[in-house]
Every structure is written in C-alpha cells, then in structure tokens.
Amino acid sequence: MLENNPFQYLQDEVKRYEDWIRTATKDDIENGMVQDWTGYLKDVKDLLNTLKM
C-alpha cells in the first residue's frame, strides 16, 4: 500500500497509533511510550499538513 499511495498510508498509520494511545496501559504511560508516540504522531501530522499544501 505504501508504494501505491504514501499519503493514505501515513494517514492510516496516524489513525492506528492514535487508537493505540487511547488504549495504552498504565505501564505504557509510565514507561514513556505514549509520550514518544505522541511526539512521533505530531511530526507525521505536520508532514501530512505540509504535503497537503
């Protein structure tokens, strides 16, 4: 799918990780996983917004 439509692929990945963050466990939060993925998602969303222009 990445080869066919990289923009859609990134949008799907953002959705998947947002869903994961919503269901993160206490351990995921305490270990910093949620903070790491939140930062990653912000970067990807910024990239997607730049590509839309």
mmCIF file with all atom_site columns, C-alpha atoms in Angstrom:
data_model
loop_
_atom_site.group_PDB
_atom_site.id
_atom_site.type_symbol
_atom_site.label_atom_id
_atom_site.label_alt_id
_atom_site.label_comp_id
_atom_site.label_asym_id
_atom_site.label_entity_id
_atom_site.label_seq_id
_atom_site.pdbx_PDB_ins_code
_atom_site.Cartn_x
_atom_site.Cartn_y
_atom_site.Cartn_z
_atom_site.occupancy
_atom_site.B_iso_or_equiv
_atom_site.pdbx_formal_charge
_atom_site.auth_seq_id
_atom_site.auth_comp_id
_atom_site.auth_asym_id
_atom_site.auth_atom_id
_atom_site.pdbx_PDB_model_num
ATOM 1  C CA . MET A 1 1  ? 0.000  0.000  0.000  1.00 0.00 ? 1  MET A CA 1
ATOM 2  C CA . LEU A 1 2  ? 2.857  2.379  0.746  1.00 0.00 ? 2  LEU A CA 1
ATOM 3  C CA . GLU A 1 3  ? 4.013  2.213  -2.855 1.00 0.00 ? 3  GLU A CA 1
ATOM 4  C CA . ASN A 1 4  ? 0.543  2.970  -4.229 1.00 0.00 ? 4  ASN A CA 1
ATOM 5  C CA . ASN A 1 5  ? -0.422 5.884  -2.004 1.00 0.00 ? 5  ASN A CA 1
ATOM 6  C CA . PRO A 1 6  ? 2.111  7.012  0.616  1.00 0.00 ? 6  PRO A CA 1
ATOM 7  C CA . PHE A 1 7  ? -0.127 9.871  1.785  1.00 0.00 ? 7  PHE A CA 1
ATOM 8  C CA . GLN A 1 8  ? -3.012 7.499  2.573  1.00 0.00 ? 8  GLN A CA 1
ATOM 9  C CA . TYR A 1 9  ? -0.604 5.064  4.197  1.00 0.00 ? 9  TYR A CA 1
ATOM 10 C CA . LEU A 1 10 ? 0.601  7.771  6.600  1.00 0.00 ? 10 LEU A CA 1
ATOM 11 C CA . GLN A 1 11 ? -2.967 8.807  7.391  1.00 0.00 ? 11 GLN A CA 1
ATOM 12 C CA . ASP A 1 12 ? -3.823 5.188  8.214  1.00 0.00 ? 12 ASP A CA 1
ATOM 13 C CA . GLU A 1 13 ? -0.737 4.862  10.413 1.00 0.00 ? 13 GLU A CA 1
ATOM 14 C CA . VAL A 1 14 ? -1.691 8.013  12.327 1.00 0.00 ? 14 VAL A CA 1
ATOM 15 C CA . LYS A 1 15 ? -5.150 6.589  12.972 1.00 0.00 ? 15 LYS A CA 1
ATOM 16 C CA . ARG A 1 16 ? -3.716 3.260  14.114 1.00 0.00 ? 16 ARG A CA 1
ATOM 17 C CA . TYR A 1 17 ? -1.330 4.862  16.604 1.00 0.00 ? 17 TYR A CA 1
ATOM 18 C CA . GLU A 1 18 ? -3.956 7.299  17.867 1.00 0.00 ? 18 GLU A CA 1
ATOM 19 C CA . ASP A 1 19 ? -6.136 4.279  18.624 1.00 0.00 ? 19 ASP A CA 1
ATOM 20 C CA . TRP A 1 20 ? -3.231 2.605  20.406 1.00 0.00 ? 20 TRP A CA 1
ATOM 21 C CA . ILE A 1 21 ? -2.579 5.718  22.521 1.00 0.00 ? 21 ILE A CA 1
ATOM 22 C CA . ARG A 1 22 ? -6.243 5.811  23.570 1.00 0.00 ? 22 ARG A CA 1
ATOM 23 C CA . THR A 1 23 ? -5.986 2.242  24.861 1.00 0.00 ? 23 THR A CA 1
ATOM 24 C CA . ALA A 1 24 ? -2.497 2.466  26.362 1.00 0.00 ? 24 ALA A CA 1
ATOM 25 C CA . THR A 1 25 ? -1.917 0.762  29.667 1.00 0.00 ? 25 THR A CA 1
ATOM 26 C CA . LYS A 1 26 ? -0.628 2.413  32.804 1.00 0.00 ? 26 LYS A CA 1
ATOM 27 C CA . ASP A 1 27 ? 2.758  0.764  32.165 1.00 0.00 ? 27 ASP A CA 1
ATOM 28 C CA . ASP A 1 28 ? 2.890  2.201  28.625 1.00 0.00 ? 28 ASP A CA 1
ATOM 29 C CA . ILE A 1 29 ? 2.266  5.661  30.041 1.00 0.00 ? 29 ILE A CA 1
ATOM 30 C CA . GLU A 1 30 ? 4.788  5.293  32.868 1.00 0.00 ? 30 GLU A CA 1
ATOM 31 C CA . ASN A 1 31 ? 7.462  3.906  30.525 1.00 0.00 ? 31 ASN A CA 1
ATOM 32 C CA . GLY A 1 32 ? 7.168  6.953  28.266 1.00 0.00 ? 32 GLY A CA 1
ATOM 33 C CA . MET A 1 33 ? 5.778  5.057  25.286 1.00 0.00 ? 33 MET A CA 1
ATOM 34 C CA . VAL A 1 34 ? 2.728  7.301  24.996 1.00 0.00 ? 34 VAL A CA 1
ATOM 35 C CA . GLN A 1 35 ? 4.824  10.451 25.129 1.00 0.00 ? 35 GLN A CA 1
ATOM 36 C CA . ASP A 1 36 ? 7.201  9.076  22.480 1.00 0.00 ? 36 ASP A CA 1
ATOM 37 C CA . TRP A 1 37 ? 4.380  8.088  20.119 1.00 0.00 ? 37 TRP A CA 1
ATOM 38 C CA . THR A 1 38 ? 2.532  11.356 20.698 1.00 0.00 ? 38 THR A CA 1
ATOM 39 C CA . GLY A 1 39 ? 5.629  13.251 19.572 1.00 0.00 ? 39 GLY A CA 1
ATOM 40 C CA . TYR A 1 40 ? 6.024  10.970 16.568 1.00 0.00 ? 40 TYR A CA 1
ATOM 41 C CA . LEU A 1 41 ? 2.384  11.459 15.587 1.00 0.00 ? 41 LEU A CA 1
ATOM 42 C CA . LYS A 1 42 ? 2.699  15.240 15.833 1.00 0.00 ? 42 LYS A CA 1
ATOM 43 C CA . ASP A 1 43 ? 5.665  15.111 13.447 1.00 0.00 ? 43 ASP A CA 1
ATOM 44 C CA . VAL A 1 44 ? 3.792  12.887 10.977 1.00 0.00 ? 44 VAL A CA 1
ATOM 45 C CA . LYS A 1 45 ? 0.687  15.098 11.128 1.00 0.00 ? 45 LYS A CA 1
ATOM 46 C CA . ASP A 1 46 ? 2.842  18.171 10.469 1.00 0.00 ? 46 ASP A CA 1
ATOM 47 C CA . LEU A 1 47 ? 4.350  16.378 7.470  1.00 0.00 ? 47 LEU A CA 1
ATOM 48 C CA . LEU A 1 48 ? 0.899  15.450 6.155  1.00 0.00 ? 48 LEU A CA 1
ATOM 49 C CA . ASN A 1 49 ? -0.287 19.049 6.523  1.00 0.00 ? 49 ASN A CA 1
ATOM 50 C CA . THR A 1 50 ? 2.787  20.261 4.635  1.00 0.00 ? 50 THR A CA 1
ATOM 51 C CA . LEU A 1 51 ? 2.141  17.776 1.826  1.00 0.00 ? 51 LEU A CA 1
ATOM 52 C CA . LYS A 1 52 ? -1.487 18.914 1.535  1.00 0.00 ? 52 LYS A CA 1
ATOM 53 C CA . MET A 1 53 ? -0.400 22.465 0.679  1.00 0.00 ? 53 MET A CA 1
#
